[in-house]
Amino acid sequence: MCDQTFLVNVFGSCDKCFKQRALRPVFKKSQQLSYCSTCAEIMATEALHENETLASLKSEAESLKGKLEEERAKLHDVELHQVAERVEALGQFVMKTRRTLKGHGNKVLCMDWCKDKRRIVSSSQDGKVIVWDSFTTNKEHAVTMPCTWVMACAYAPSGCAIACGGLDNKCSVYPLTFDKNENMAAKKKSVAMHTNYLSACSFTNSDMQILTASGDGTCALWDVESGQLLQSFHGHGADVLCLDLAPSETGNTFVSGGCDKKAMVWDMRSGQCVQAFETHESDINSVRYYPSGDAFASGSDDATCRLYDLRADREVAIYSKESIIFGASSVDFSLSGRLLFAGYNDYTINVWDVLKGSRVSILFGHENRVSTLRVSPDGTAFCSGSWDHTLRVRSSRPAWAIW
Amino acid sequence: MAAGPAPPPGRPRAHMPHLTKMERVVVSMQDPDQGVKMRSQRLLVTVIPHAVTGSDVVQWLTQKFCISEEARRSPSHPSPEALHLGAVLVQHGYIYPLRDPRSLVLRPDETPYRFQTPYFWTSTLWPAAELDYAIYLAKKNIRKQGTLADYEKECYDRLHTKISHAWDLVLMQAREQLRAAKQRRKGDRLVIACQEQTYWLVNRPPPGAPSVLEQGPGRGFCAASRVHMTKSADFYKQEIEYCRRALGRTRVKSSVCLEAYLSFCGQRGPHDPLVSGCLPSNPWISDNDAYWVMNAPTVAAPTKLRVERWAFSFRELLEDPVGRAHFMDFLGKEFSGENLSFWEACEELRYGAQAQVPTLVDAVYQQFLAPGAARWVNIDSRTMERTLEGLRQPHRYVLDDAQLHIYMLMKKDSYPRFLKSDMYKGLLAEAGIPLETKKRVFPFSWRPRHSSPSPALLPTAVEPTAAGGPGGGDGVA
């Protein structure tokens, strides 16, 4: 005995033409509909059309991208290290750790300097955010966030507040108070709301606006007082890991880097992406503007740091060595832009000569990966935070100088 | 954490490029011609083939990566970078010590090491299962009682409680593996034991040792973004639009851009403390904060370097409160002070609180733009028209055009004249160069580091504003 299959014909009104016909189940965008055979065939050909349009769009995009690369290459007449040949080489430096800040009970994830050039705020994996006077190594304030992995923290330009956030998907602003009766956490203001972790935050020129970057692939500009979203920036194809505001005269752009290997420059006013650069081979962990605002550097998991020029619209230098295998987690320039400090996941910090492209020195000392690195606002020192629970403030002097 | 749950799922191997690179290095180290010199190592009575010494490893790394000049000068002295790179390879379990497999440290001497078999490479097996760890610990326990380290004993007990239902299986597996191992040659047995021990040292590090496998919170993988990218026509339309806009943009020749870096770095070099040192002394090195006192934001006598910086760019002048104040004086003499005040008011609007926008816009209009206003600014008619249009629907960027016009006016006209003025020349002449503080070498005395009042204690920073006076508040605790 064999099983016989019976084809069941359902009669009814077609969902498209509403005529009474034999119906077939059809799936459109995961929704089940019943179409008559004629409408089903029409839909099949339409889908074919759509695919064709998709393919043609794709090829158009590819060809335009190719043309863009050609245009960029046309104006590339010289390499940076060639131009820099006539620059005097940097002499020897004596770079030592001048302060070690111990107090975090867990990995230090982020830090920022205050405009007074000596105070810093740092955040760690266990939710603790500490404000230090790093010159005296005293701790001045401490807050425990309700979440772990506080990956972003920032000092307000006035020095009166700090912002921080992480796995709670929010950015909160805490006004700093010396009142012993007041709990800092009581005055906390929840400003930003994202749908995934907060990876970076920064105040703009005042205490009243914050720019945030998140694992949900977007950046956003918020008004601190009301928590209102002023502008959002969409375009990254994956998590955004870092951002930096441009030091320009008209102060309207910022750059962000993400897991999609792209570094994108945005116009804060319109929310549009102005320029994009995609030459890294892995996640971009950190971006920082060159002091003149005409270029920015990026550090990535592919163990290279790259310099991108905004006017030439291309990458102009790569800072890498075969012996450097681990990704760069954070980068920053010295005041003149001649030195690039980069902290790596193999516990070291490499100092690069920006113009010549060579490494000036390698610094050891941390016992776990360097997660954050910032040069102080007046350029007298730089601070590195690491997963070994400490922060180190290092300063250098040319070998010929006493100080 | 040493024991307990396996490390949280990190990123797949493709997203740990450093592991792939390490593997490449290790493979080239094992190259018969170009690799590290291999020899047979005698351990008590057994002879282990294909062993290398720590010093050979470091030397090979130094040569291969031409790591530093110091190493070339004195080959006996290991270059710190080569040492570090070797230590990293050992820490990740790609090279293991034969004699003391309890600690994954690279000793640059005759200590013997061997290359880990690819089966146990850090990237191949992921994540290490608890059952496997239990079997490993059981084997160790059975083979020689009491060889488990303290933390391993703890893990053993914890696992025993956790997977007590499968404990018979664990013990059975352990005994079986030990029995199979007895049938091997002593040398192989030793090697396999070392390999396994290294693997577990990497995957279950002892307390206190950093775990090299820890990655941080999971990130969106590129794989996910690939799915996102093939989604829709919208994505390609966005790309096309972006490319079209980008093609229309003017680009500057590389040579021009790069020259700009040279001149920027050259100009700022002497002002960069990390490159050129600073006078009287770098506070971090000398523990003396005189440098900060002399360069405080509002100080009566700015240093020479500081006054020089005002000539670098208009932005530098405006960003320095002292410079800005002098510029305001200069403009006052030329009866164009309202330009700077207007610009400052616009900045306050742009970066101010959202709730203040309507009031600020109104205040600016009344003071600077209304016909017959007290401090009327001279903007060209087209910009004025556009601005007045926009004022009907005030938002924080409504004064951008006017602000830019005034900014450019000051930059192209007033600023150059300021630099040529007697006032500026006088300031430059007056400004002093601080004397270098002699470095006190002897007698050593611990200099107390002065603390400074926190900015959070001071009255809110005074930013000269057009609308309203400086923010008050005492803020003293």
mmCIF file with all atom_site columns, N, CA, C and O in Angstrom, chain B residues 313-341:
data_model
loop_
_atom_site.group_PDB
_atom_site.id
_atom_site.type_symbol
_atom_site.label_atom_id
_atom_site.label_alt_id
_atom_site.label_comp_id
_atom_site.label_asym_id
_atom_site.label_entity_id
_atom_site.label_seq_id
_atom_site.pdbx_PDB_ins_code
_atom_site.Cartn_x
_atom_site.Cartn_y
_atom_site.Cartn_z
_atom_site.occupancy
_atom_site.B_iso_or_equiv
_atom_site.pdbx_formal_charge
_atom_site.auth_seq_id
_atom_site.auth_comp_id
_atom_site.auth_asym_id
_atom_site.auth_atom_id
_atom_site.pdbx_PDB_model_num
ATOM 1   N N  . SER B 1 313 ? 47.668 81.559  15.132 1.00 0.00 ? 313 SER B N  1
ATOM 2   C CA . SER B 1 313 ? 46.381 81.526  14.437 1.00 0.00 ? 313 SER B CA 1
ATOM 3   C C  . SER B 1 313 ? 45.367 82.282  15.269 1.00 0.00 ? 313 SER B C  1
ATOM 4   O O  . SER B 1 313 ? 45.535 82.444  16.477 1.00 0.00 ? 313 SER B O  1
ATOM 5   N N  . PHE B 1 314 ? 44.321 82.708  14.606 1.00 0.00 ? 314 PHE B N  1
ATOM 6   C CA . PHE B 1 314 ? 43.281 83.463  15.288 1.00 0.00 ? 314 PHE B CA 1
ATOM 7   C C  . PHE B 1 314 ? 42.645 82.609  16.381 1.00 0.00 ? 314 PHE B C  1
ATOM 8   O O  . PHE B 1 314 ? 42.301 83.081  17.452 1.00 0.00 ? 314 PHE B O  1
ATOM 9   N N  . ARG B 1 315 ? 42.501 81.318  16.094 1.00 0.00 ? 315 ARG B N  1
ATOM 10  C CA . ARG B 1 315 ? 41.880 80.419  17.073 1.00 0.00 ? 315 ARG B CA 1
ATOM 11  C C  . ARG B 1 315 ? 42.691 80.376  18.361 1.00 0.00 ? 315 ARG B C  1
ATOM 12  O O  . ARG B 1 315 ? 42.146 80.421  19.459 1.00 0.00 ? 315 ARG B O  1
ATOM 13  N N  . GLU B 1 316 ? 44.039 80.316  18.231 1.00 0.00 ? 316 GLU B N  1
ATOM 14  C CA . GLU B 1 316 ? 44.897 80.294  19.420 1.00 0.00 ? 316 GLU B CA 1
ATOM 15  C C  . GLU B 1 316 ? 44.661 81.535  20.268 1.00 0.00 ? 316 GLU B C  1
ATOM 16  O O  . GLU B 1 316 ? 44.617 81.469  21.496 1.00 0.00 ? 316 GLU B O  1
ATOM 17  N N  . LEU B 1 317 ? 44.537 82.692  19.592 1.00 0.00 ? 317 LEU B N  1
ATOM 18  C CA . LEU B 1 317 ? 44.330 83.932  20.325 1.00 0.00 ? 317 LEU B CA 1
ATOM 19  C C  . LEU B 1 317 ? 43.015 83.892  21.098 1.00 0.00 ? 317 LEU B C  1
ATOM 20  O O  . LEU B 1 317 ? 42.951 84.224  22.278 1.00 0.00 ? 317 LEU B O  1
ATOM 21  N N  . LEU B 1 318 ? 41.962 83.442  20.426 1.00 0.00 ? 318 LEU B N  1
ATOM 22  C CA . LEU B 1 318 ? 40.651 83.442  21.070 1.00 0.00 ? 318 LEU B CA 1
ATOM 23  C C  . LEU B 1 318 ? 40.560 82.416  22.184 1.00 0.00 ? 318 LEU B C  1
ATOM 24  O O  . LEU B 1 318 ? 39.860 82.616  23.177 1.00 0.00 ? 318 LEU B O  1
ATOM 25  N N  . GLU B 1 319 ? 41.269 81.300  22.033 1.00 0.00 ? 319 GLU B N  1
ATOM 26  C CA . GLU B 1 319 ? 41.155 80.244  23.038 1.00 0.00 ? 319 GLU B CA 1
ATOM 27  C C  . GLU B 1 319 ? 41.854 80.607  24.334 1.00 0.00 ? 319 GLU B C  1
ATOM 28  O O  . GLU B 1 319 ? 41.559 80.037  25.376 1.00 0.00 ? 319 GLU B O  1
ATOM 29  N N  . ASP B 1 320 ? 42.785 81.531  24.284 1.00 0.00 ? 320 ASP B N  1
ATOM 30  C CA . ASP B 1 320 ? 43.500 81.947  25.492 1.00 0.00 ? 320 ASP B CA 1
ATOM 31  C C  . ASP B 1 320 ? 42.753 83.121  26.133 1.00 0.00 ? 320 ASP B C  1
ATOM 32  O O  . ASP B 1 320 ? 42.629 84.170  25.502 1.00 0.00 ? 320 ASP B O  1
ATOM 33  N N  . PRO B 1 321 ? 42.264 82.969  27.352 1.00 0.00 ? 321 PRO B N  1
ATOM 34  C CA . PRO B 1 321 ? 41.478 84.057  27.957 1.00 0.00 ? 321 PRO B CA 1
ATOM 35  C C  . PRO B 1 321 ? 42.247 85.375  28.025 1.00 0.00 ? 321 PRO B C  1
ATOM 36  O O  . PRO B 1 321 ? 41.665 86.443  27.810 1.00 0.00 ? 321 PRO B O  1
ATOM 37  N N  . VAL B 1 322 ? 43.545 85.291  28.318 1.00 0.00 ? 322 VAL B N  1
ATOM 38  C CA . VAL B 1 322 ? 44.332 86.523  28.398 1.00 0.00 ? 322 VAL B CA 1
ATOM 39  C C  . VAL B 1 322 ? 44.441 87.162  27.014 1.00 0.00 ? 322 VAL B C  1
ATOM 40  O O  . VAL B 1 322 ? 44.268 88.373  26.849 1.00 0.00 ? 322 VAL B O  1
ATOM 41  N N  . GLY B 1 323 ? 44.708 86.322  26.011 1.00 0.00 ? 323 GLY B N  1
ATOM 42  C CA . GLY B 1 323 ? 44.804 86.831  24.646 1.00 0.00 ? 323 GLY B CA 1
ATOM 43  C C  . GLY B 1 323 ? 43.514 87.464  24.198 1.00 0.00 ? 323 GLY B C  1
ATOM 44  O O  . GLY B 1 323 ? 43.493 88.536  23.579 1.00 0.00 ? 323 GLY B O  1
ATOM 45  N N  . ARG B 1 324 ? 42.420 86.777  24.519 1.00 0.00 ? 324 ARG B N  1
ATOM 46  C CA . ARG B 1 324 ? 41.128 87.285  24.094 1.00 0.00 ? 324 ARG B CA 1
ATOM 47  C C  . ARG B 1 324 ? 40.842 88.633  24.736 1.00 0.00 ? 324 ARG B C  1
ATOM 48  O O  . ARG B 1 324 ? 40.319 89.544  24.091 1.00 0.00 ? 324 ARG B O  1
ATOM 49  N N  . ALA B 1 325 ? 41.203 88.750  26.025 1.00 0.00 ? 325 ALA B N  1
ATOM 50  C CA . ALA B 1 325 ? 40.954 90.020  26.726 1.00 0.00 ? 325 ALA B CA 1
ATOM 51  C C  . ALA B 1 325 ? 41.734 91.157  26.076 1.00 0.00 ? 325 ALA B C  1
ATOM 52  O O  . ALA B 1 325 ? 41.211 92.257  25.860 1.00 0.00 ? 325 ALA B O  1
ATOM 53  N N  . HIS B 1 326 ? 42.998 90.893  25.747 1.00 0.00 ? 326 HIS B N  1
ATOM 54  C CA . HIS B 1 326 ? 43.793 91.943  25.091 1.00 0.00 ? 326 HIS B CA 1
ATOM 55  C C  . HIS B 1 326 ? 43.219 92.296  23.736 1.00 0.00 ? 326 HIS B C  1
ATOM 56  O O  . HIS B 1 326 ? 43.202 93.465  23.340 1.00 0.00 ? 326 HIS B O  1
ATOM 57  N N  . PHE B 1 327 ? 42.755 91.276  23.006 1.00 0.00 ? 327 PHE B N  1
ATOM 58  C CA . PHE B 1 327 ? 42.173 91.525  21.693 1.00 0.00 ? 327 PHE B CA 1
ATOM 59  C C  . PHE B 1 327 ? 40.918 92.372  21.820 1.00 0.00 ? 327 PHE B C  1
ATOM 60  O O  . PHE B 1 327 ? 40.668 93.277  21.018 1.00 0.00 ? 327 PHE B O  1
ATOM 61  N N  . MET B 1 328 ? 40.161 92.091  22.865 1.00 0.00 ? 328 MET B N  1
ATOM 62  C CA . MET B 1 328 ? 38.946 92.877  23.104 1.00 0.00 ? 328 MET B CA 1
ATOM 63  C C  . MET B 1 328 ? 39.306 94.338  23.369 1.00 0.00 ? 328 MET B C  1
ATOM 64  O O  . MET B 1 328 ? 38.660 95.253  22.850 1.00 0.00 ? 328 MET B O  1
ATOM 65  N N  . ASP B 1 329 ? 40.385 94.550  24.131 1.00 0.00 ? 329 ASP B N  1
ATOM 66  C CA . ASP B 1 329 ? 40.844 95.918  24.369 1.00 0.00 ? 329 ASP B CA 1
ATOM 67  C C  . ASP B 1 329 ? 41.191 96.597  23.056 1.00 0.00 ? 329 ASP B C  1
ATOM 68  O O  . ASP B 1 329 ? 40.829 97.749  22.814 1.00 0.00 ? 329 ASP B O  1
ATOM 69  N N  . PHE B 1 330 ? 41.926 95.862  22.239 1.00 0.00 ? 330 PHE B N  1
ATOM 70  C CA . PHE B 1 330 ? 42.351 96.406  20.958 1.00 0.00 ? 330 PHE B CA 1
ATOM 71  C C  . PHE B 1 330 ? 41.147 96.783  20.098 1.00 0.00 ? 330 PHE B C  1
ATOM 72  O O  . PHE B 1 330 ? 41.098 97.866  19.498 1.00 0.00 ? 330 PHE B O  1
ATOM 73  N N  . LEU B 1 331 ? 40.166 95.894  20.056 1.00 0.00 ? 331 LEU B N  1
ATOM 74  C CA . LEU B 1 331 ? 38.969 96.173  19.263 1.00 0.00 ? 331 LEU B CA 1
ATOM 75  C C  . LEU B 1 331 ? 38.236 97.383  19.823 1.00 0.00 ? 331 LEU B C  1
ATOM 76  O O  . LEU B 1 331 ? 37.669 98.185  19.083 1.00 0.00 ? 331 LEU B O  1
ATOM 77  N N  . GLY B 1 332 ? 38.266 97.482  21.172 1.00 0.00 ? 332 GLY B N  1
ATOM 78  C CA . GLY B 1 332 ? 37.605 98.624  21.786 1.00 0.00 ? 332 GLY B CA 1
ATOM 79  C C  . GLY B 1 332 ? 38.194 99.924  21.271 1.00 0.00 ? 332 GLY B C  1
ATOM 80  O O  . GLY B 1 332 ? 37.480 100.882 20.981 1.00 0.00 ? 332 GLY B O  1
ATOM 81  N N  . LYS B 1 333 ? 39.518 99.918  21.141 1.00 0.00 ? 333 LYS B N  1
ATOM 82  C CA . LYS B 1 333 ? 40.183 101.127 20.638 1.00 0.00 ? 333 LYS B CA 1
ATOM 83  C C  . LYS B 1 333 ? 39.752 101.434 19.213 1.00 0.00 ? 333 LYS B C  1
ATOM 84  O O  . LYS B 1 333 ? 39.750 102.587 18.786 1.00 0.00 ? 333 LYS B O  1
ATOM 85  N N  . GLU B 1 334 ? 39.413 100.370 18.461 1.00 0.00 ? 334 GLU B N  1
ATOM 86  C CA . GLU B 1 334 ? 39.004 100.588 17.070 1.00 0.00 ? 334 GLU B CA 1
ATOM 87  C C  . GLU B 1 334 ? 37.490 100.667 16.936 1.00 0.00 ? 334 GLU B C  1
ATOM 88  O O  . GLU B 1 334 ? 36.961 100.650 15.831 1.00 0.00 ? 334 GLU B O  1
ATOM 89  N N  . PHE B 1 335 ? 36.822 100.684 18.061 1.00 0.00 ? 335 PHE B N  1
ATOM 90  C CA . PHE B 1 335 ? 35.360 100.780 18.082 1.00 0.00 ? 335 PHE B CA 1
ATOM 91  C C  . PHE B 1 335 ? 34.695 99.634  17.337 1.00 0.00 ? 335 PHE B C  1
ATOM 92  O O  . PHE B 1 335 ? 33.678 99.818  16.680 1.00 0.00 ? 335 PHE B O  1
ATOM 93  N N  . SER B 1 336 ? 35.282 98.448  17.421 1.00 0.00 ? 336 SER B N  1
ATOM 94  C CA . SER B 1 336 ? 34.619 97.289  16.826 1.00 0.00 ? 336 SER B CA 1
ATOM 95  C C  . SER B 1 336 ? 34.541 96.153  17.834 1.00 0.00 ? 336 SER B C  1
ATOM 96  O O  . SER B 1 336 ? 34.538 94.990  17.470 1.00 0.00 ? 336 SER B O  1
ATOM 97  N N  . GLY B 1 337 ? 34.477 96.499  19.112 1.00 0.00 ? 337 GLY B N  1
ATOM 98  C CA . GLY B 1 337 ? 34.401 95.477  20.149 1.00 0.00 ? 337 GLY B CA 1
ATOM 99  C C  . GLY B 1 337 ? 33.133 94.650  20.074 1.00 0.00 ? 337 GLY B C  1
ATOM 100 O O  . GLY B 1 337 ? 33.092 93.509  20.511 1.00 0.00 ? 337 GLY B O  1
ATOM 101 N N  . GLU B 1 338 ? 32.069 95.237  19.485 1.00 0.00 ? 338 GLU B N  1
ATOM 102 C CA . GLU B 1 338 ? 30.804 94.490  19.442 1.00 0.00 ? 338 GLU B CA 1
ATOM 103 C C  . GLU B 1 338 ? 30.930 93.232  18.593 1.00 0.00 ? 338 GLU B C  1
ATOM 104 O O  . GLU B 1 338 ? 30.193 92.267  18.785 1.00 0.00 ? 338 GLU B O  1
ATOM 105 N N  . ASN B 1 339 ? 31.897 93.217  17.650 1.00 0.00 ? 339 ASN B N  1
ATOM 106 C CA . ASN B 1 339 ? 32.087 92.017  16.817 1.00 0.00 ? 339 ASN B CA 1
ATOM 107 C C  . ASN B 1 339 ? 32.431 90.823  17.679 1.00 0.00 ? 339 ASN B C  1
ATOM 108 O O  . ASN B 1 339 ? 31.841 89.749  17.573 1.00 0.00 ? 339 ASN B O  1
ATOM 109 N N  . LEU B 1 340 ? 33.431 91.026  18.557 1.00 0.00 ? 340 LEU B N  1
ATOM 110 C CA . LEU B 1 340 ? 33.860 89.911  19.401 1.00 0.00 ? 340 LEU B CA 1
ATOM 111 C C  . LEU B 1 340 ? 32.744 89.514  20.374 1.00 0.00 ? 340 LEU B C  1
ATOM 112 O O  . LEU B 1 340 ? 32.503 88.341  20.611 1.00 0.00 ? 340 LEU B O  1
ATOM 113 N N  . SER B 1 341 ? 32.059 90.515  20.924 1.00 0.00 ? 341 SER B N  1
ATOM 114 C CA . SER B 1 341 ? 30.966 90.209  21.845 1.00 0.00 ? 341 SER B CA 1
ATOM 115 C C  . SER B 1 341 ? 29.882 89.420  21.146 1.00 0.00 ? 341 SER B C  1
ATOM 116 O O  . SER B 1 341 ? 29.310 88.481  21.717 1.00 0.00 ? 341 SER B O  1
#
